[in-house]
CSV table of C-alpha atoms and ligand atoms in Angstrom, one decimal:
chain,number,residue,atom,x,y,z
A,1,UNK,CA,-89.3,-65.3,50.1
A,2,UNK,CA,-90.1,-68.5,51.8
A,3,UNK,CA,-90.5,-68.9,55.5
A,4,UNK,CA,-90.0,-72.1,57.5
A,5,UNK,CA,-91.0,-72.6,61.1
A,6,UNK,CA,-87.9,-74.1,63.0
A,7,UNK,CA,-88.3,-77.2,65.0
A,8,UNK,CA,-88.2,-76.4,68.7
A,9,UNK,CA,-88.4,-79.5,71.0
A,10,UNK,CA,-90.8,-78.9,73.8
A,11,UNK,CA,-92.3,-75.8,72.1
A,12,UNK,CA,-93.5,-76.4,68.5
A,13,UNK,CA,-95.2,-79.8,69.0
A,14,UNK,CA,-98.4,-80.6,67.2
A,15,UNK,CA,-100.6,-78.6,69.6
A,16,UNK,CA,-98.6,-75.4,69.0
A,17,UNK,CA,-98.4,-76.1,65.3
A,18,UNK,CA,-102.2,-76.5,65.0
A,19,UNK,CA,-102.9,-73.5,67.1
A,20,UNK,CA,-100.5,-71.4,65.2
A,21,UNK,CA,-101.6,-72.5,61.7
A,22,UNK,CA,-105.3,-72.0,62.5
A,23,UNK,CA,-104.7,-68.4,63.3
A,24,UNK,CA,-101.6,-67.2,61.4
A,25,UNK,CA,-100.5,-67.9,57.8
A,26,UNK,CA,-97.5,-67.4,55.6
A,27,UNK,CA,-95.5,-70.4,56.8
A,28,UNK,CA,-94.2,-72.5,53.9
A,29,UNK,CA,-93.0,-75.5,55.8
A,30,UNK,CA,-93.1,-76.4,59.5
A,31,UNK,CA,-90.3,-78.6,60.8
A,32,UNK,CA,-91.2,-81.0,63.6
A,33,UNK,CA,-88.9,-81.4,66.6
A,34,UNK,CA,-86.5,-84.4,66.1
A,35,UNK,CA,-87.4,-88.1,66.3
A,36,UNK,CA,-84.5,-90.1,67.8
A,37,UNK,CA,-84.8,-93.7,66.5
A,38,UNK,CA,-83.2,-96.4,68.6
A,39,UNK,CA,-82.2,-100.0,68.2
A,40,UNK,CA,-85.7,-101.2,69.4
A,41,UNK,CA,-88.0,-98.8,67.7
A,42,UNK,CA,-87.9,-96.1,65.0
A,43,UNK,CA,-89.9,-93.8,67.2
A,44,UNK,CA,-91.6,-93.5,70.6
A,45,UNK,CA,-95.3,-93.4,70.9
A,46,UNK,CA,-94.9,-89.7,72.0
A,47,UNK,CA,-92.9,-89.0,68.8
A,48,UNK,CA,-95.4,-90.9,66.7
A,49,UNK,CA,-98.3,-88.9,68.2
A,50,UNK,CA,-96.5,-85.7,67.3
A,51,UNK,CA,-96.1,-86.3,63.6
A,52,UNK,CA,-99.1,-88.6,62.8
A,53,UNK,CA,-100.9,-87.0,59.9
A,54,UNK,CA,-104.2,-86.9,61.7
A,55,UNK,CA,-102.6,-84.6,64.3
A,56,UNK,CA,-101.2,-82.3,61.5
A,57,UNK,CA,-104.1,-81.8,59.1
A,58,UNK,CA,-103.5,-79.0,56.7
A,59,UNK,CA,-100.0,-78.4,57.9
A,60,UNK,CA,-97.1,-78.8,55.4
A,61,UNK,CA,-94.9,-80.7,58.0
A,62,UNK,CA,-91.4,-82.0,57.5
A,63,UNK,CA,-90.4,-84.6,60.2
A,64,UNK,CA,-86.8,-84.5,61.5
A,65,UNK,CA,-84.5,-87.3,62.4
A,66,UNK,CA,-81.6,-87.2,64.9
A,67,UNK,CA,-79.2,-90.2,64.8
A,68,UNK,CA,-75.7,-91.2,63.7
A,69,UNK,CA,-76.9,-94.7,62.5
A,70,UNK,CA,-77.9,-95.0,58.9
A,71,UNK,CA,-79.9,-98.2,59.4
A,72,UNK,CA,-81.9,-96.4,62.3
A,73,UNK,CA,-82.4,-93.4,60.0
A,74,UNK,CA,-83.7,-95.6,57.1
A,75,UNK,CA,-86.0,-97.6,59.5
A,76,UNK,CA,-87.6,-94.4,60.7
A,77,UNK,CA,-87.7,-92.9,57.1
A,78,UNK,CA,-89.6,-96.0,56.0
A,79,UNK,CA,-92.2,-95.5,58.7
A,80,UNK,CA,-92.5,-91.7,57.9
A,81,UNK,CA,-92.8,-92.5,54.3
A,82,UNK,CA,-95.7,-95.0,54.9
A,83,UNK,CA,-97.4,-92.1,56.8
A,84,UNK,CA,-97.3,-90.1,53.6
A,85,UNK,CA,-94.1,-87.8,54.2
A,86,UNK,CA,-92.2,-86.9,51.1
A,87,UNK,CA,-89.2,-85.0,52.9
A,88,UNK,CA,-87.3,-85.8,55.9
A,89,UNK,CA,-84.9,-83.5,57.6
A,90,UNK,CA,-81.6,-84.8,59.2
A,91,UNK,CA,-80.4,-83.0,62.3
A,92,UNK,CA,-76.7,-82.0,62.4
A,93,UNK,CA,-77.1,-79.1,64.7
A,94,UNK,CA,-78.4,-80.1,68.2
A,95,UNK,CA,-75.8,-78.9,70.7
A,96,UNK,CA,-77.0,-80.7,73.8
A,97,UNK,CA,-74.3,-82.5,75.8
A,98,UNK,CA,-76.1,-85.8,76.0
A,99,UNK,CA,-76.9,-85.8,72.2
A,100,UNK,CA,-73.3,-84.8,71.2
A,101,UNK,CA,-71.7,-87.3,73.6
A,102,UNK,CA,-73.4,-90.0,71.6
A,103,UNK,CA,-72.0,-88.6,68.3
A,104,UNK,CA,-75.3,-87.3,67.1
A,105,UNK,CA,-76.6,-83.6,66.2
A,106,UNK,CA,-73.6,-81.3,66.1
A,107,UNK,CA,-71.6,-84.2,67.7
A,108,UNK,CA,-71.6,-85.9,64.3
A,109,UNK,CA,-70.0,-83.0,62.5
A,110,UNK,CA,-66.2,-83.8,63.4
A,111,UNK,CA,-66.6,-87.4,62.3
A,112,UNK,CA,-66.4,-86.5,58.7
A,113,UNK,CA,-65.6,-90.0,57.3
A,114,UNK,CA,-68.5,-91.6,59.3
A,115,UNK,CA,-70.7,-88.7,58.1
A,116,UNK,CA,-69.9,-89.4,54.5
A,117,UNK,CA,-70.6,-93.0,54.8
A,118,UNK,CA,-73.9,-92.1,56.6
A,119,UNK,CA,-74.9,-89.7,53.8
A,120,UNK,CA,-74.0,-92.2,51.2
A,121,UNK,CA,-76.4,-94.8,52.8
A,122,UNK,CA,-79.3,-92.5,53.4
A,123,UNK,CA,-79.0,-90.7,50.1
A,124,UNK,CA,-79.0,-94.1,48.2
A,125,UNK,CA,-82.2,-94.8,50.2
A,126,UNK,CA,-83.6,-91.5,49.3
A,127,UNK,CA,-82.9,-92.1,45.5
A,128,UNK,CA,-84.4,-95.6,45.5
A,129,UNK,CA,-87.5,-94.6,47.6
A,130,UNK,CA,-88.2,-91.2,46.1
A,131,UNK,CA,-88.2,-89.4,49.5
A,132,UNK,CA,-86.3,-86.1,49.7
A,133,UNK,CA,-83.7,-85.6,52.4
A,134,UNK,CA,-82.8,-82.0,53.7
A,135,UNK,CA,-80.2,-81.3,56.2
A,136,UNK,CA,-80.0,-78.8,59.1
A,137,UNK,CA,-76.5,-78.1,60.1
A,138,UNK,CA,-74.2,-75.9,62.3
A,139,UNK,CA,-70.8,-74.8,61.0
A,140,UNK,CA,-68.9,-77.3,62.9
A,141,UNK,CA,-68.3,-78.7,66.3
A,142,UNK,CA,-65.1,-77.1,67.6
A,143,UNK,CA,-64.2,-74.5,65.0
A,144,UNK,CA,-66.2,-72.7,62.2
A,145,UNK,CA,-63.4,-73.4,59.7
A,146,UNK,CA,-64.7,-77.1,59.7
A,147,UNK,CA,-67.5,-75.7,57.5
A,148,UNK,CA,-65.2,-75.5,54.4
A,149,UNK,CA,-64.9,-79.3,54.4
A,150,UNK,CA,-68.5,-79.9,55.3
A,151,UNK,CA,-69.8,-77.9,52.5
A,152,UNK,CA,-67.7,-80.0,50.0
A,153,UNK,CA,-69.1,-83.1,51.7
A,154,UNK,CA,-72.7,-82.0,51.5
A,155,UNK,CA,-72.2,-80.8,47.9
A,156,UNK,CA,-71.3,-84.4,46.9
A,157,UNK,CA,-74.9,-85.7,47.8
A,158,UNK,CA,-78.4,-85.1,46.4
A,159,UNK,CA,-79.5,-83.2,49.4
A,160,UNK,CA,-82.7,-81.3,48.7
A,161,UNK,CA,-82.1,-78.3,50.9
A,162,UNK,CA,-79.3,-77.2,53.4
A,163,UNK,CA,-80.5,-75.3,56.4
A,164,UNK,CA,-77.5,-73.5,58.0
A,165,UNK,CA,-77.5,-72.2,61.5
A,166,UNK,CA,-74.2,-70.3,61.3
A,167,UNK,CA,-72.9,-71.1,64.8
A,168,UNK,CA,-70.7,-73.9,66.2
A,169,UNK,CA,-71.7,-76.3,68.9
A,170,UNK,CA,-70.2,-74.3,71.8
A,171,UNK,CA,-72.1,-71.2,70.7
A,172,UNK,CA,-75.3,-72.9,71.6
A,173,UNK,CA,-77.9,-70.3,70.7
A,174,UNK,CA,-76.0,-67.3,72.2
A,175,UNK,CA,-74.2,-64.3,70.7
A,176,UNK,CA,-74.1,-63.2,67.1
A,177,UNK,CA,-74.3,-65.6,64.3
A,178,UNK,CA,-71.2,-66.0,62.2
A,179,UNK,CA,-72.5,-64.4,59.0
A,180,UNK,CA,-69.2,-64.6,57.1
A,181,UNK,CA,-69.6,-68.4,56.9
A,182,UNK,CA,-73.1,-68.2,55.5
A,183,UNK,CA,-71.8,-65.8,52.8
A,184,UNK,CA,-69.2,-68.7,52.0
A,185,UNK,CA,-72.1,-71.1,51.8
A,186,UNK,CA,-73.9,-68.7,49.4
A,187,UNK,CA,-70.9,-68.8,47.1
A,188,UNK,CA,-70.1,-72.5,47.3
A,189,UNK,CA,-73.2,-74.5,48.1
A,190,UNK,CA,-74.6,-76.5,45.1
A,191,UNK,CA,-77.6,-77.2,47.3
A,192,UNK,CA,-80.5,-74.7,47.8
A,193,UNK,CA,-79.8,-72.9,51.1
A,194,UNK,CA,-82.0,-71.8,54.0
A,195,UNK,CA,-80.7,-69.3,56.6
A,196,UNK,CA,-81.5,-69.9,60.3
A,197,UNK,CA,-80.6,-67.8,63.3
A,198,UNK,CA,-81.4,-64.6,65.3
A,199,UNK,CA,-84.2,-63.1,63.0
A,200,UNK,CA,-86.4,-61.5,65.7
A,201,UNK,CA,-87.6,-58.5,63.7
A,202,UNK,CA,-88.1,-57.2,60.1
A,203,UNK,CA,-85.0,-55.0,60.7
A,204,UNK,CA,-82.9,-58.2,61.5
A,205,UNK,CA,-84.0,-59.6,58.1
A,206,UNK,CA,-83.3,-56.3,56.3
A,207,UNK,CA,-79.8,-56.2,57.8
A,208,UNK,CA,-79.1,-59.8,56.6
A,209,UNK,CA,-80.5,-58.9,53.1
A,210,UNK,CA,-78.0,-56.1,53.0
A,211,UNK,CA,-75.1,-58.3,54.1
A,212,UNK,CA,-75.9,-61.2,51.8
A,213,UNK,CA,-77.5,-59.4,48.8
A,214,UNK,CA,-80.1,-62.2,48.6
A,215,UNK,CA,-82.0,-64.4,51.0
A,216,UNK,CA,-84.6,-66.5,49.4
A,217,UNK,CA,-85.6,-68.9,52.3
A,218,UNK,CA,-85.3,-68.3,55.9
A,219,UNK,CA,-86.1,-70.4,58.9
A,220,UNK,CA,-87.5,-68.7,62.1
A,221,UNK,CA,-87.5,-70.2,65.6
A,222,UNK,CA,-87.4,-68.1,68.7
A,223,UNK,CA,-88.3,-64.9,66.7
A,224,UNK,CA,-91.6,-66.5,65.5
A,225,UNK,CA,-92.4,-67.7,69.0
A,226,UNK,CA,-91.6,-64.3,70.6
A,227,UNK,CA,-93.7,-62.4,67.9
A,228,UNK,CA,-96.1,-64.8,66.2
A,229,UNK,CA,-96.9,-62.1,63.7
A,230,UNK,CA,-93.3,-61.9,62.4
A,231,UNK,CA,-94.0,-64.0,59.3
A,232,UNK,CA,-97.0,-61.9,58.4
A,233,UNK,CA,-94.9,-58.8,58.8
A,234,UNK,CA,-92.0,-60.1,56.8
A,235,UNK,CA,-94.3,-61.0,54.0
A,236,UNK,CA,-95.9,-57.6,54.0
A,237,UNK,CA,-99.2,-58.4,55.6
A,238,UNK,CA,-99.4,-55.8,58.3
A,239,UNK,CA,-96.7,-54.0,60.3
A,240,UNK,CA,-98.2,-54.3,63.8
A,241,UNK,CA,-98.4,-57.3,66.2
A,242,UNK,CA,-102.2,-58.0,66.2
A,243,UNK,CA,-102.9,-58.5,70.0
A,244,UNK,CA,-106.4,-60.0,69.2
A,245,UNK,CA,-104.8,-62.7,67.2
A,246,UNK,CA,-102.2,-63.2,69.8
A,247,UNK,CA,-104.9,-63.6,72.4
A,248,UNK,CA,-106.6,-66.2,70.2
A,249,UNK,CA,-103.3,-68.1,70.0
A,250,UNK,CA,-102.8,-67.9,73.7
A,251,UNK,CA,-106.4,-69.0,74.6
A,252,UNK,CA,-106.2,-71.9,72.0
A,253,UNK,CA,-102.9,-73.2,73.5
A,254,UNK,CA,-104.1,-72.7,77.1
A,255,UNK,CA,-107.2,-74.8,76.4
A,256,UNK,CA,-105.6,-77.4,74.3
A,257,UNK,CA,-102.8,-78.0,76.8
A,258,UNK,CA,-105.3,-78.3,79.6
A,259,UNK,CA,-107.0,-81.1,77.6
A,260,UNK,CA,-103.9,-83.3,77.4
A,261,UNK,CA,-101.7,-82.3,80.5
A,262,UNK,CA,-102.1,-82.7,84.1
A,263,UNK,CA,-101.7,-81.6,86.9
A,264,UNK,CA,-102.4,-77.9,86.4
A,265,UNK,CA,-98.9,-76.9,87.2
A,266,UNK,CA,-97.7,-78.8,84.1
A,267,UNK,CA,-99.9,-76.7,82.0
A,268,UNK,CA,-98.6,-73.6,83.7
A,269,UNK,CA,-95.0,-74.6,83.2
A,270,UNK,CA,-95.8,-74.9,79.5
A,271,UNK,CA,-97.5,-71.5,79.4
A,272,UNK,CA,-94.7,-69.9,81.4
A,273,UNK,CA,-92.1,-71.2,79.0
A,274,UNK,CA,-94.1,-69.5,76.1
A,275,UNK,CA,-94.3,-66.4,78.1
A,276,UNK,CA,-90.5,-66.3,78.5
A,277,UNK,CA,-90.5,-65.6,74.7
A,278,UNK,CA,-93.8,-63.5,74.7
A,279,UNK,CA,-92.6,-61.1,77.3
A,280,UNK,CA,-90.9,-59.1,74.6
A,281,UNK,CA,-94.3,-58.0,73.3
A,282,UNK,CA,-95.2,-56.4,76.6
A,283,UNK,CA,-92.7,-53.6,77.2
A,284,UNK,CA,-93.4,-51.6,80.4
A,285,UNK,CA,-95.3,-54.6,81.9
A,286,UNK,CA,-92.3,-56.3,83.5
A,287,UNK,CA,-93.9,-56.6,87.1
A,288,UNK,CA,-96.9,-58.4,85.6
A,289,UNK,CA,-94.7,-60.6,83.6
A,290,UNK,CA,-92.5,-61.5,86.5
A,291,UNK,CA,-95.6,-62.6,88.5
A,292,UNK,CA,-96.9,-64.5,85.5
A,293,UNK,CA,-93.6,-66.5,85.2
A,294,UNK,CA,-94.1,-67.6,88.8
A,295,UNK,CA,-97.8,-68.4,88.8
A,296,UNK,CA,-98.7,-71.7,90.4
A,297,UNK,CA,-102.5,-71.5,90.2
A,298,UNK,CA,-104.7,-71.1,87.1
A,299,UNK,CA,-106.7,-68.2,88.9
A,300,UNK,CA,-103.5,-66.2,89.5
A,301,UNK,CA,-102.2,-66.9,86.0
A,302,UNK,CA,-105.6,-65.9,84.3
A,303,UNK,CA,-105.8,-62.8,86.4
A,304,UNK,CA,-102.7,-61.4,85.0
A,305,UNK,CA,-103.0,-62.7,81.5
A,306,UNK,CA,-106.5,-61.2,81.0
A,307,UNK,CA,-105.2,-57.9,82.4
A,308,UNK,CA,-102.4,-58.0,79.9
A,309,UNK,CA,-104.8,-59.2,77.0
A,310,UNK,CA,-108.2,-57.7,77.7
B,1,LIG,C1,-85.9,-74.8,73.0
B,1,LIG,C2,-85.3,-75.2,71.7
B,1,LIG,C3,-85.5,-76.4,71.1
B,1,LIG,C4,-85.0,-76.7,69.9
B,1,LIG,N1,-85.2,-78.0,69.2
B,1,LIG,C5,-84.7,-78.3,68.0
B,1,LIG,C6,-84.9,-79.5,67.4
B,1,LIG,O1,-85.7,-80.4,67.9
B,1,LIG,N2,-84.4,-79.7,66.2
B,1,LIG,C7,-83.6,-78.8,65.6
B,1,LIG,O2,-83.0,-79.0,64.5
B,1,LIG,N3,-83.3,-77.6,66.2
B,1,LIG,C8,-83.8,-77.3,67.4
B,1,LIG,N4,-83.6,-76.1,68.0
B,1,LIG,C9,-82.9,-75.1,67.2
B,1,LIG,C10,-83.9,-74.2,66.4
B,1,LIG,O3,-84.6,-75.0,65.4
B,1,LIG,C11,-83.1,-73.0,65.7
B,1,LIG,O4,-82.1,-73.6,64.8
B,1,LIG,C12,-82.4,-72.1,66.7
B,1,LIG,O5,-83.4,-71.8,67.7
B,1,LIG,C13,-81.8,-70.9,66.0
B,1,LIG,O6,-82.8,-70.2,65.3
B,1,LIG,P1,-83.5,-68.8,65.9
B,1,LIG,O7,-82.6,-67.9,66.3
B,1,LIG,O8,-84.5,-68.4,64.8
B,1,LIG,O9,-84.3,-69.3,67.2
B,1,LIG,C14,-84.2,-75.8,69.2
B,1,LIG,C15,-83.9,-74.5,69.8
B,1,LIG,C16,-84.5,-74.2,71.0
B,1,LIG,C17,-84.3,-72.9,71.6
């Protein structure tokens, strides 16, 4: 089984990826949060800093592009290729209102003719330049039945992998995934598939395996943030969450964010966001977690954290 770390804007940036991969293993590929190229530039200085190879040493990283303009995609792809990247992921899943309103992310899915032209352009570039293009998609924008046409469209192009998050745009990240459509993909996709969505525990994975019969490659997002040992567990390296390793992850992140962020409250916002995922590891400690999620000073924050993680 292969495990991919999902891109999560604001969460899985280079500091997180380095901290995680220095402590945990068993991730076959990390996907970087999206780069959104514009007319004036293929990427912002912040986006460049996130994916520059010197900030991602030893990490098998796939950059992701979010756009509906093939010329912008190709400009960014050229730049990424010059940095040494050999695969680029194309985002067709982002459900955000501002992104979709511009016809990008999931907002590109209903524009099937434009999407075909776009894929034609970027796949021609992929073939002439030798860079692989993978796609991360939802089932559709308005209706999951859009997926039947989308699969036919994707099948017509030399896409290296198709990561399917079986939800439509209006599902955002809530509720059950629509597994019957992933089952359809398993039957009809000519492209190697990756399943993404709602795998939080080994039991969730086992259930999917029963539903689908096989599941070679999965992508984990929130489940892997919430329990950083999840990939170890799924690959059979231990069955418990190792709190010593978790403390190392916490301390590394806390120190590294302090080096690059100010004022203190911004570091705490970042850590509090992570704790909104990590709280599931601390059953019975709800009062401490509630205080932690409101901490405004390092001293208060550290007092609670080091009580939870002696
Ligand atoms: C805070 C947040 C940021 C995300 N950023 C991205 C992104 O930059 N690119 C992308 O393709 N998906 C993004 N996603 C979607 C995730 O990659 C993933 O598809 C989604 O969380 C479902 O998988 P999960 O149930 O394993 O978390 C984001 C999701 C969240 C919650």
